[in-house]
mmCIF file of C-alpha atoms in Angstrom:
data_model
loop_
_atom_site.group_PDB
_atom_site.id
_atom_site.type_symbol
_atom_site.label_atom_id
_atom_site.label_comp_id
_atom_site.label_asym_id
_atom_site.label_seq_id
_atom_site.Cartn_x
_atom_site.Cartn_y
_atom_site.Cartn_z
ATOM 1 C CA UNK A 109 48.019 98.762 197.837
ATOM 2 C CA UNK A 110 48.588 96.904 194.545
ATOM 3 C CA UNK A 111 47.756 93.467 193.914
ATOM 4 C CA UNK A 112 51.386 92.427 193.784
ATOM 5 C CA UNK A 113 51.977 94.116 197.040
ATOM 6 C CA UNK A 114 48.981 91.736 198.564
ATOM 7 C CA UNK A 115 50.240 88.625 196.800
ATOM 8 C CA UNK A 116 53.981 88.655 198.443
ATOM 9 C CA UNK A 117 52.483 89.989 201.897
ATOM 10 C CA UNK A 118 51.035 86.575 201.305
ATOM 11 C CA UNK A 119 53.727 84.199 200.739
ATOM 12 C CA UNK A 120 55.537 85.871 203.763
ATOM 13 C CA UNK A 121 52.515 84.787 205.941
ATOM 14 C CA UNK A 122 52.816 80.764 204.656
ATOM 15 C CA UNK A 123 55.845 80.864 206.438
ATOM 16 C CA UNK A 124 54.103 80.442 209.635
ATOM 17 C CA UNK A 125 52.098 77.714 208.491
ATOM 18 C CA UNK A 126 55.194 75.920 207.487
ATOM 19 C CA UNK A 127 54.644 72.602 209.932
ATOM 20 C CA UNK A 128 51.048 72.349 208.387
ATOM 21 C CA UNK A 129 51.121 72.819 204.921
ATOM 22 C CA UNK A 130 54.967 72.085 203.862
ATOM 23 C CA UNK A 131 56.065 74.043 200.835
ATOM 24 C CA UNK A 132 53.342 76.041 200.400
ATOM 25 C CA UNK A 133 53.920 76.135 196.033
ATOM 26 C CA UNK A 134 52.059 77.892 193.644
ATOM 27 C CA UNK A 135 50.264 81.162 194.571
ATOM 28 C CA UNK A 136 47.248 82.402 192.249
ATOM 29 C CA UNK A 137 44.355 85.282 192.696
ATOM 30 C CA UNK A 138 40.676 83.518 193.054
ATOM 31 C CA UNK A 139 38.846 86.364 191.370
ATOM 32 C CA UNK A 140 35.532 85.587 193.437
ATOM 33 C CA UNK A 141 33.869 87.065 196.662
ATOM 34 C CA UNK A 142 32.589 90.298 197.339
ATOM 35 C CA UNK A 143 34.325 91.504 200.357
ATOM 36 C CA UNK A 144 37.167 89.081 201.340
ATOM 37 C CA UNK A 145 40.527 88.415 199.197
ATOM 38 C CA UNK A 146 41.520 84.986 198.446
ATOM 39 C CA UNK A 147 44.676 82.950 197.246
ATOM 40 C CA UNK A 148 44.491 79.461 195.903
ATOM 41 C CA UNK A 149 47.634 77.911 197.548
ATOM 42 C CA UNK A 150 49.285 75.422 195.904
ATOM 43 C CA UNK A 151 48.613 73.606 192.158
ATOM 44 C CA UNK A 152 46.226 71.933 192.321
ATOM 45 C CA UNK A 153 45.086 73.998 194.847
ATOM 46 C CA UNK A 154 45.618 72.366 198.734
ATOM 47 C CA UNK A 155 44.661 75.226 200.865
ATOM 48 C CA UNK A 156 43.254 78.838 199.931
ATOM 49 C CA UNK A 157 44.788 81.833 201.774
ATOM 50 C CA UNK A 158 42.428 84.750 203.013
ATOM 51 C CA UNK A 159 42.982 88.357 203.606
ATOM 52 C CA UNK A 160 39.739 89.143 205.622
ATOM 53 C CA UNK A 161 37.318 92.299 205.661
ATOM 54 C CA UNK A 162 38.098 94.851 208.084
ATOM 55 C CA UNK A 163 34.879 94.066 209.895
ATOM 56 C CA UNK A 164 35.442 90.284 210.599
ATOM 57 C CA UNK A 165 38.515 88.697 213.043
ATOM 58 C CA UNK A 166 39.022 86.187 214.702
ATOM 59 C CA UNK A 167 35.241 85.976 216.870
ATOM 60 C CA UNK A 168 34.427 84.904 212.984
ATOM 61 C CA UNK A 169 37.325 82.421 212.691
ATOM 62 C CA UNK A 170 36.573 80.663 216.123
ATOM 63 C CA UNK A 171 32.774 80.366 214.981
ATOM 64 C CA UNK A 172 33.856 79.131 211.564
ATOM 65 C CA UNK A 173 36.252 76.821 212.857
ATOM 66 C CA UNK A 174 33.407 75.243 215.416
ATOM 67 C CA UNK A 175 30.728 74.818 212.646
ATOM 68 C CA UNK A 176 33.048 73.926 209.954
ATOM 69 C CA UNK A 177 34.143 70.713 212.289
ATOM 70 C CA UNK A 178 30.356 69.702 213.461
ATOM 71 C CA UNK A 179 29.489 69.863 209.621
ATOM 72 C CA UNK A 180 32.531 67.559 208.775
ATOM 73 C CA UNK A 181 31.532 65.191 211.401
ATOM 74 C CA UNK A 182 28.309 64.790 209.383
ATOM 75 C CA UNK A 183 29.599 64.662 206.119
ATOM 76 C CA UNK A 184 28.906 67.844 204.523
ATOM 77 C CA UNK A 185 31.510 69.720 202.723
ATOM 78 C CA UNK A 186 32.379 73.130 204.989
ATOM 79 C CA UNK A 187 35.731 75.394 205.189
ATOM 80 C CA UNK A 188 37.944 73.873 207.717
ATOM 81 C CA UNK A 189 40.564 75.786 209.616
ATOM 82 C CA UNK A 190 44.278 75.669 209.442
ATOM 83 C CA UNK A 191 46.123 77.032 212.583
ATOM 84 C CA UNK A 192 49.115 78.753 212.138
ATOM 85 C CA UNK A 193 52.565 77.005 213.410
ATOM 86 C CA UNK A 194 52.082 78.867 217.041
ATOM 87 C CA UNK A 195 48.585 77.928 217.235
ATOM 88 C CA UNK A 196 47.116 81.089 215.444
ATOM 89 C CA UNK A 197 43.386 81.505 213.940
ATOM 90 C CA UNK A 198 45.131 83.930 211.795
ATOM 91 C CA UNK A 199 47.898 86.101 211.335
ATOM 92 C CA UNK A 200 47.923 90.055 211.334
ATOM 93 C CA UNK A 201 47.824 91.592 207.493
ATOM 94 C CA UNK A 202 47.333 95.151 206.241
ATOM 95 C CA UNK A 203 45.113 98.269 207.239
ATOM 96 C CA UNK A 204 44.278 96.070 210.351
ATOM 97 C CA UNK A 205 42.770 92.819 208.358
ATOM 98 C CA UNK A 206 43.473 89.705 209.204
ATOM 99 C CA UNK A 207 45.212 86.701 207.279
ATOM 100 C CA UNK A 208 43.461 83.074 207.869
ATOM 101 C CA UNK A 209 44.402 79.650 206.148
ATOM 102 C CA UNK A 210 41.556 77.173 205.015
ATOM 103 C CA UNK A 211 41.899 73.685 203.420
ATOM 104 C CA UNK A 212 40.985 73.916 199.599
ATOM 105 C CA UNK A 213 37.658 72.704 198.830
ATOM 106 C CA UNK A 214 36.880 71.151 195.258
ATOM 107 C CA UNK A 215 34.309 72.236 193.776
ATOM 108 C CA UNK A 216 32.385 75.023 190.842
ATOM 109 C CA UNK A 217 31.267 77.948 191.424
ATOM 110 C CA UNK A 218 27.899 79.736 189.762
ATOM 111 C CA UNK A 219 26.738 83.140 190.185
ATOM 112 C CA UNK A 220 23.684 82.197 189.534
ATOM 113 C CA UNK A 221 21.518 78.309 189.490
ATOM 114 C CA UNK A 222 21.997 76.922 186.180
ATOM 115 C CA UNK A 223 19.272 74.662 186.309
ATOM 116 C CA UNK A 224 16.241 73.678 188.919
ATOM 117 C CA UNK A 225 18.131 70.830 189.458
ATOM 118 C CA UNK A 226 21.372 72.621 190.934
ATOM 119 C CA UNK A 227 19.029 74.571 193.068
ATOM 120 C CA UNK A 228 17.097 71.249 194.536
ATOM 121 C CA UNK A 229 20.473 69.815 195.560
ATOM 122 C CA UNK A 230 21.620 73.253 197.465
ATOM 123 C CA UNK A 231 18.491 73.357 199.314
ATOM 124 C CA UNK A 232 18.291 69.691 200.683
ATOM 125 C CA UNK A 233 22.645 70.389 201.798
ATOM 126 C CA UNK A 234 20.849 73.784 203.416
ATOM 127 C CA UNK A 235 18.211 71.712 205.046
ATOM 128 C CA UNK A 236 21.356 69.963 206.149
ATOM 129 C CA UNK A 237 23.180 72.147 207.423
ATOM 130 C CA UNK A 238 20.566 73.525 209.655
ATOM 131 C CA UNK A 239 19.662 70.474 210.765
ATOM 132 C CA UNK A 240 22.778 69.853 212.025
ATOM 133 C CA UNK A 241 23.393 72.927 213.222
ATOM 134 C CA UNK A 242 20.051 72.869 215.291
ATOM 135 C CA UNK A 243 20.613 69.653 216.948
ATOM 136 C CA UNK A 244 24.216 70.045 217.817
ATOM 137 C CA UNK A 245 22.498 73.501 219.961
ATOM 138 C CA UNK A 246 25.183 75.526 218.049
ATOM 139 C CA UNK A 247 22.188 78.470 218.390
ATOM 140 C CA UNK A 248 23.613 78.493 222.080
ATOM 141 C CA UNK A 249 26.216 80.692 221.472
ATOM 142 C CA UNK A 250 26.172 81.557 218.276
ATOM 143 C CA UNK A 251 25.590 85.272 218.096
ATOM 144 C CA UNK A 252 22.193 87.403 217.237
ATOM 145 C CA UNK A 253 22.979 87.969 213.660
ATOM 146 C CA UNK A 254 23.181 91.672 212.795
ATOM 147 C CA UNK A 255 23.246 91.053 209.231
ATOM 148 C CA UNK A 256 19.026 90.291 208.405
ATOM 149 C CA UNK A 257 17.861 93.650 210.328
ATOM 150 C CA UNK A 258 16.020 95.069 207.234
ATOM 151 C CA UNK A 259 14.132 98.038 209.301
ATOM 152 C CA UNK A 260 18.004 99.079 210.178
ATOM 153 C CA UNK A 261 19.359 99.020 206.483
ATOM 154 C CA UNK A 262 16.102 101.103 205.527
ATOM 155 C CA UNK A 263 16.654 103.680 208.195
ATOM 156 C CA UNK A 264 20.159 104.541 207.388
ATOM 157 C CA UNK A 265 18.918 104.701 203.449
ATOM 158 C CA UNK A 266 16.816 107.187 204.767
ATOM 159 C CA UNK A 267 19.171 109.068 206.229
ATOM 160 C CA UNK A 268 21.929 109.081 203.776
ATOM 161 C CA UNK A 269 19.583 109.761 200.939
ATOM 162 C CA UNK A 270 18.777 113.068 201.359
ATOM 163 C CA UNK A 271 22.718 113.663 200.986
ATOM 164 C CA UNK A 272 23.003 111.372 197.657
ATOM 165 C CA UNK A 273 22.908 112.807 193.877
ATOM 166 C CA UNK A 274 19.355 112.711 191.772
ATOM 167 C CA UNK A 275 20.086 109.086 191.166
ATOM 168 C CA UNK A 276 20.419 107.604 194.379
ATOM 169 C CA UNK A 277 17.916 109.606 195.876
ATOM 170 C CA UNK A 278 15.182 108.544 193.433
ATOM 171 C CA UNK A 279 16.840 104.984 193.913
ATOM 172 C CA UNK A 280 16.319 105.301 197.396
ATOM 173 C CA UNK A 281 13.002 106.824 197.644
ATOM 174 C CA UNK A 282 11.236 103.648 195.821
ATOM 175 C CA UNK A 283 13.228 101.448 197.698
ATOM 176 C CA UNK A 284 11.903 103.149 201.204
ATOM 177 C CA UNK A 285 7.792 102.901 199.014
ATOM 178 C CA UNK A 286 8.411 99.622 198.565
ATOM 179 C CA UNK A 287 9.413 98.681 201.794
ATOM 180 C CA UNK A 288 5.857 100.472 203.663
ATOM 181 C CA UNK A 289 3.791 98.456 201.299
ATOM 182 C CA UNK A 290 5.648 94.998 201.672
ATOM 183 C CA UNK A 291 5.832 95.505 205.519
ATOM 184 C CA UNK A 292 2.197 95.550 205.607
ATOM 185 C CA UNK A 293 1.741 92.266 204.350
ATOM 186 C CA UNK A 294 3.196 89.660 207.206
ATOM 187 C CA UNK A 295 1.621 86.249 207.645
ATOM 188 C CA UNK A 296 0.985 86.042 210.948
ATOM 189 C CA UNK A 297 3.755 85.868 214.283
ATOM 190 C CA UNK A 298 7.302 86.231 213.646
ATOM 191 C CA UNK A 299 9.191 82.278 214.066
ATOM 192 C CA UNK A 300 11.929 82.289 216.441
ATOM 193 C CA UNK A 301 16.100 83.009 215.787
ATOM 194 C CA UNK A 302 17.749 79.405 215.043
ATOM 195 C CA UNK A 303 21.543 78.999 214.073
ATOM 196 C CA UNK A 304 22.128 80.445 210.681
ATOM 197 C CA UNK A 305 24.850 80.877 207.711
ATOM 198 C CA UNK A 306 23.716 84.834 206.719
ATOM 199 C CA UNK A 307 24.788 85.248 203.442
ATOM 200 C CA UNK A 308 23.579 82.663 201.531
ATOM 201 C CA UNK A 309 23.492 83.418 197.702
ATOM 202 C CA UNK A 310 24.353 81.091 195.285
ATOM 203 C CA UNK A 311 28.193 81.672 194.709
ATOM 204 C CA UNK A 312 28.544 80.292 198.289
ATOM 205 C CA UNK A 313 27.966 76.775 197.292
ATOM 206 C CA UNK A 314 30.189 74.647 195.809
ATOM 207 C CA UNK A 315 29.354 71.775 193.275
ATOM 208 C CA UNK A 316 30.526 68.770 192.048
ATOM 209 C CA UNK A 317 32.492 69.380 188.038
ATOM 210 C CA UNK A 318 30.104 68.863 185.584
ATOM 211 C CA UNK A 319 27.089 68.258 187.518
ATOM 212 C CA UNK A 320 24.452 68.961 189.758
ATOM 213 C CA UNK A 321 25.057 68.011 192.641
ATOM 214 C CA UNK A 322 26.178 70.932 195.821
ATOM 215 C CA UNK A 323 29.059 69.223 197.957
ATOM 216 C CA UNK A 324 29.887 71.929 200.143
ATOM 217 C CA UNK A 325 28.819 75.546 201.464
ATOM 218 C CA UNK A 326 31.320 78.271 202.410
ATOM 219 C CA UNK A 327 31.814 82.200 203.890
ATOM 220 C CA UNK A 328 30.814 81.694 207.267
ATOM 221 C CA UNK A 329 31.771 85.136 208.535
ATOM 222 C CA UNK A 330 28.193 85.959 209.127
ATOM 223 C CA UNK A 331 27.422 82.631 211.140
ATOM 224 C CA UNK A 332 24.824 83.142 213.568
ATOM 225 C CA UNK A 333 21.400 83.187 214.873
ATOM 226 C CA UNK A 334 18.682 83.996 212.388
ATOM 227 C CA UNK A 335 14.993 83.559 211.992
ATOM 228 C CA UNK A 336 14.348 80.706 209.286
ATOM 229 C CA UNK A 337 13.062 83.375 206.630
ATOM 230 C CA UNK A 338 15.673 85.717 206.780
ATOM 231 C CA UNK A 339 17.682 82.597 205.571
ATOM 232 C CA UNK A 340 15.335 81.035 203.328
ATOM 233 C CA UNK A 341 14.788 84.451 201.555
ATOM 234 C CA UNK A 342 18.118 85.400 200.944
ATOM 235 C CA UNK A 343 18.448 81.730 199.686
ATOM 236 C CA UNK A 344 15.558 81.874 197.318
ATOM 237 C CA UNK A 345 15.839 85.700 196.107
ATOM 238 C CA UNK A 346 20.273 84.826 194.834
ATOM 239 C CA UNK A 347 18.833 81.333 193.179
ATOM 240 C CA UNK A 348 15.692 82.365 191.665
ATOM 241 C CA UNK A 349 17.056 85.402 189.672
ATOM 242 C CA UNK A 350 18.590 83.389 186.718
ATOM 243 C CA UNK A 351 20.134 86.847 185.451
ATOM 244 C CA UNK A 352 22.063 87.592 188.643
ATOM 245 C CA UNK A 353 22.625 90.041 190.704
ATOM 246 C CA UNK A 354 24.521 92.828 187.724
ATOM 247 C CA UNK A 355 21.537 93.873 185.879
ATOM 248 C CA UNK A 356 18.868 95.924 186.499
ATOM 249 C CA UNK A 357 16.344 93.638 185.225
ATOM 250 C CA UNK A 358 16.709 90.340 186.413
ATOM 251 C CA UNK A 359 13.892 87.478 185.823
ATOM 252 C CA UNK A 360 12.395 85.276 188.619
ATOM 253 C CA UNK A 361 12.424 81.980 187.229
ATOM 254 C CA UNK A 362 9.528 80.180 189.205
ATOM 255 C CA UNK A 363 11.119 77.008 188.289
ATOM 256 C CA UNK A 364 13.910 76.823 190.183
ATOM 257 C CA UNK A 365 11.939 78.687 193.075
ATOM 258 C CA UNK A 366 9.711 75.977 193.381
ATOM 259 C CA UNK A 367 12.617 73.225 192.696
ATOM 260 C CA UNK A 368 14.666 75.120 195.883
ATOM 261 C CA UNK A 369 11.495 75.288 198.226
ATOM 262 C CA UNK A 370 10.885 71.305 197.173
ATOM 263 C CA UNK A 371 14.686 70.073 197.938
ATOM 264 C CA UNK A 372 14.985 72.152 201.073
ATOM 265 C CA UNK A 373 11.466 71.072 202.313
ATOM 266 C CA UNK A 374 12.143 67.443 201.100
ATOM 267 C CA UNK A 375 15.315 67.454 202.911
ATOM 268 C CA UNK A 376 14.418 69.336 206.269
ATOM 269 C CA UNK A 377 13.793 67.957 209.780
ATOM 270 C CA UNK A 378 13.215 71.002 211.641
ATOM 271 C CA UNK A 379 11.476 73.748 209.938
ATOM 272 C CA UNK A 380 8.694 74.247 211.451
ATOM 273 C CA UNK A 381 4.924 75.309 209.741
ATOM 274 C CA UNK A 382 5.178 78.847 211.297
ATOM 275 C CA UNK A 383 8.438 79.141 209.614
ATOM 276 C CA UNK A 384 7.456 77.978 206.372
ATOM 277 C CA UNK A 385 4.619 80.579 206.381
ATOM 278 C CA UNK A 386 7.290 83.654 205.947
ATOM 279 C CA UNK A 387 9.249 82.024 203.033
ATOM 280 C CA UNK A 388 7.603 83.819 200.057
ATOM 281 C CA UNK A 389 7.976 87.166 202.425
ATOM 282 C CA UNK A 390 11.125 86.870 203.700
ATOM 283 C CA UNK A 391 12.073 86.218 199.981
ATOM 284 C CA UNK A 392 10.823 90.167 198.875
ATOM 285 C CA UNK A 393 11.810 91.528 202.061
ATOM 286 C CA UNK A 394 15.449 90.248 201.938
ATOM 287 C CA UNK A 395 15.794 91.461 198.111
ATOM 288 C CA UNK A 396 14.534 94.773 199.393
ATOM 289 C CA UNK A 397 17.014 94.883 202.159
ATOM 290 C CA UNK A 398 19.846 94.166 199.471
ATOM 291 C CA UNK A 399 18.424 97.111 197.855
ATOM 292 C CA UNK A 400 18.887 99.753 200.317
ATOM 293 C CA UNK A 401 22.740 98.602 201.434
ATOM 294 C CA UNK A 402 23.499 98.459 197.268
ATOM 295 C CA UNK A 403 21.952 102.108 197.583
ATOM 296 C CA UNK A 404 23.435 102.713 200.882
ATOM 297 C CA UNK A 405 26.747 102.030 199.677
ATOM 298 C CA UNK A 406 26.539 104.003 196.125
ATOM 299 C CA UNK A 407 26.545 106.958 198.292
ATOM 300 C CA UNK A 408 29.122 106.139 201.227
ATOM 301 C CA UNK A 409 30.874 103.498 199.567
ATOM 302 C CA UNK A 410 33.831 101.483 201.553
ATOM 303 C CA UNK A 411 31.752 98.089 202.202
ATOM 304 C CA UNK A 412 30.644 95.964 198.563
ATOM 305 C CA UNK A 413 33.271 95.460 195.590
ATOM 306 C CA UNK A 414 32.729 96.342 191.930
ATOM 307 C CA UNK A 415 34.005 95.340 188.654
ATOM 308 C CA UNK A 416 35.173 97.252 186.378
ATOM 309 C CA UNK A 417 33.679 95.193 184.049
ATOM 310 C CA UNK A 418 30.284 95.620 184.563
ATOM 311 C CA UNK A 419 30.038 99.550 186.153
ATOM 312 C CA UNK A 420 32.743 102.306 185.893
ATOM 313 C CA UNK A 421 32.890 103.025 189.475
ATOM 314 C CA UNK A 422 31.897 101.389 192.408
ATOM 315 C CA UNK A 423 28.911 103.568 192.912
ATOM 316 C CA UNK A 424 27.244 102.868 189.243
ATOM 317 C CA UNK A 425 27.776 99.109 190.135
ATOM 318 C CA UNK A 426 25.777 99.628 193.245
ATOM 319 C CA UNK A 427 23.061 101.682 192.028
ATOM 320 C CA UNK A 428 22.794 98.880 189.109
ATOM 321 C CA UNK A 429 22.795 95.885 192.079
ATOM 322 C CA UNK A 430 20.108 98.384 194.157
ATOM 323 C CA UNK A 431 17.819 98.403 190.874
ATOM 324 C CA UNK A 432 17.768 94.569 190.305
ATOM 325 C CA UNK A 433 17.367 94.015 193.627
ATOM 326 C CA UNK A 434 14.176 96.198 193.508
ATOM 327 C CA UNK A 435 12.727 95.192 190.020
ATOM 328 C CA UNK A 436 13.223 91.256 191.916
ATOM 329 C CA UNK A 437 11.082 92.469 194.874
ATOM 330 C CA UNK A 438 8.246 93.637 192.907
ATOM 331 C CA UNK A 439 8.021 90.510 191.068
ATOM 332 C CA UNK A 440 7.849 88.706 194.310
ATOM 333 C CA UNK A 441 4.875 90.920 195.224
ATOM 334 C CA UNK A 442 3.266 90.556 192.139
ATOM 335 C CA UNK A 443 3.822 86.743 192.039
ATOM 336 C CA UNK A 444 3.185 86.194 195.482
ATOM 337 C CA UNK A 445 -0.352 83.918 195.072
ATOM 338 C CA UNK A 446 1.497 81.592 192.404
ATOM 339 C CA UNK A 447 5.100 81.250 194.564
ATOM 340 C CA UNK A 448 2.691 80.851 197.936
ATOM 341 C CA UNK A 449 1.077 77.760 196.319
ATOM 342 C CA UNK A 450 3.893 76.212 194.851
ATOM 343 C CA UNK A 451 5.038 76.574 198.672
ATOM 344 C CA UNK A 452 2.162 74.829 200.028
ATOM 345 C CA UNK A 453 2.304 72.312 197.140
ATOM 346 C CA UNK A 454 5.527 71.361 198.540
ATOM 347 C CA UNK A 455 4.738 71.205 202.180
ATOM 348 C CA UNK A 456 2.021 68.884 201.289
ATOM 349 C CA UNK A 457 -0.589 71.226 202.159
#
């Protein structure tokens, strides 16, 4: 299915937003987001049109539309909902995905932090956002999140990768090392699930033009419960690799690691000492988990995107993420004394 074909599906499906939105207008590509498809509707853009991932329907839009309102209600920037003209969540689309409508939120995007400063200003909105969503008891039924469950990403790795090429099985292999020795090292009993975003790298925050300051967070498809580290370390391990996620050397810039753990600690009314105690883990244990699905996925393919600029095929791009991923985990390991007391520095401890 071509892009074209994908682009006039879409205008057909405005039609029955017609009583919300009006003339719909101007139709363009956003050429962002790893798994779901997204139109910028309108010019300047009013509302941005979704063709979801097979895996997510409308359990995800009822959950985003839920949070997205509570956050509003506080003042922080989240994707709001638009039903369709028969009161809809969303609208049927191809190879059983589902269309969905959001309001257009202003706002940059960056792939990576491009300063401590833009990291300090995400973390306190995080502690927000989890704030909110603690006291509001959204954690009642939100779901268990599937997404965090590193010991289940490692054992289909090791499944698959006896099947894979050289590459992927050497990939794989120090992947699966890494994991035993990092698993060894916990500090001390596991916090409890609270509500949770799931995928929270740095291209899911939006900022304010020309500055510093984060105004938003989006993709809630994987809202649920998580424990506060599997958050905190996908958080830290997106922000704190200044060279992004497409190279197979990226650079932990301690920096913006400890400007992140200050605003979100500065910010925060609810994370607990326990909690903080797994940051610095759950930050080499999370970049290890990317690992094995990048890996996981060069050999079955079907789940993460590629770019043609960066890798010729989907499975080179994913054996390049798996690597980076990696290299960042052993830098965690290695760094782990320093990024520990820059932790405790900013819990005043």
């Amino acid at each position: 299915m071509t892009a074209d074909r994908f682009a006039a599906e879409a205008a057909a499906v405005l039609r029955h937003y017609a009583r919300s939105i009006g003339d719909a207008g101007a139709i363009a590509r956003v050429p962002s987001g790893l798994i779901n498809r997204t139109y910028a509707i309108g010019q300047p853009p009013r509302f941005a049109l979704q063709l979801m991932a097979p895996q997510f329907g409308d359990a995800e839009n009822e959950r985003l539309a839920a949070v997205g309102r509570m956050l509003a209600a506080q003042g922080i920037g989240a994707p709001l909902l638009v039903r369709g003209d028969g009161g809809e969540l969303s609208l049927p689309g191809p190879e059983g995905r589902r269309w969905r409508l959001l309001r257009w939120l202003d706002g940059e995007i960056h792939h990576s932090a491009p300063s401590a400063a833009h990291a300090h200003s995400a973390a306190g909105l995080l502690a927000r956002f989890h704030d909110v969503l603690l006291a509001a008891g959204a954690g009642d039924w939100l779901p268990h999140g599937p997404f965090h469950d590193t010991d289940r990403y490692m054992r289909l790795l090791a499944a698959i990768g006896i099947h894979g090429d050289d590459e992927i099985r050497c990939t794989g292999r120090a992947i699966l090392a890494a994991w035993q020795d990092w698993r060894v090292r916990t500090p001390g009993p596991l916090p409890p699930a609270r509500p949770g975003h799931g995928d929270l790298k740095f291209s899911n925050f939006l900022f304010r033009a020309g500055g510093a300051e984060a105004v938003a967070i989006i993709d809630f498809d994987t809202l649920a419960r998580y424990r506060l580290d599997d958050e905190i370390g996908d958080a830290l391990r997106s922000w704190c690799n200044v060279a992004a996620e497409d190279t197979a050397r990226p650079t932990l810039d301690e920096e913006v690691f400890g400007a992140a753990v200050a605003g979100y600690l500065g910010a925060s009314r609810s994370a607990s000492d326990g909690e903080v105690a797994w940051f610095v883990h759950g930050m080499g244990r999370i970049a290890l988990e990317l690992a094995a699905r990048f890996c996981a996925d060069a050999q079955i393919g079907g789940y993460f995107a590629w770019d043609p600029a960066v890798a010729p095929d989907a499975r080179s791009h994913n054996l390049l993420r798996a690597a980076g991923q990696l290299h960042l985990a052993r830098q965690v390991a290695e760094r782990q004394a320093e990024l520990e007391a820059i932790v405790a520095a900013s819990r005043g401890g």
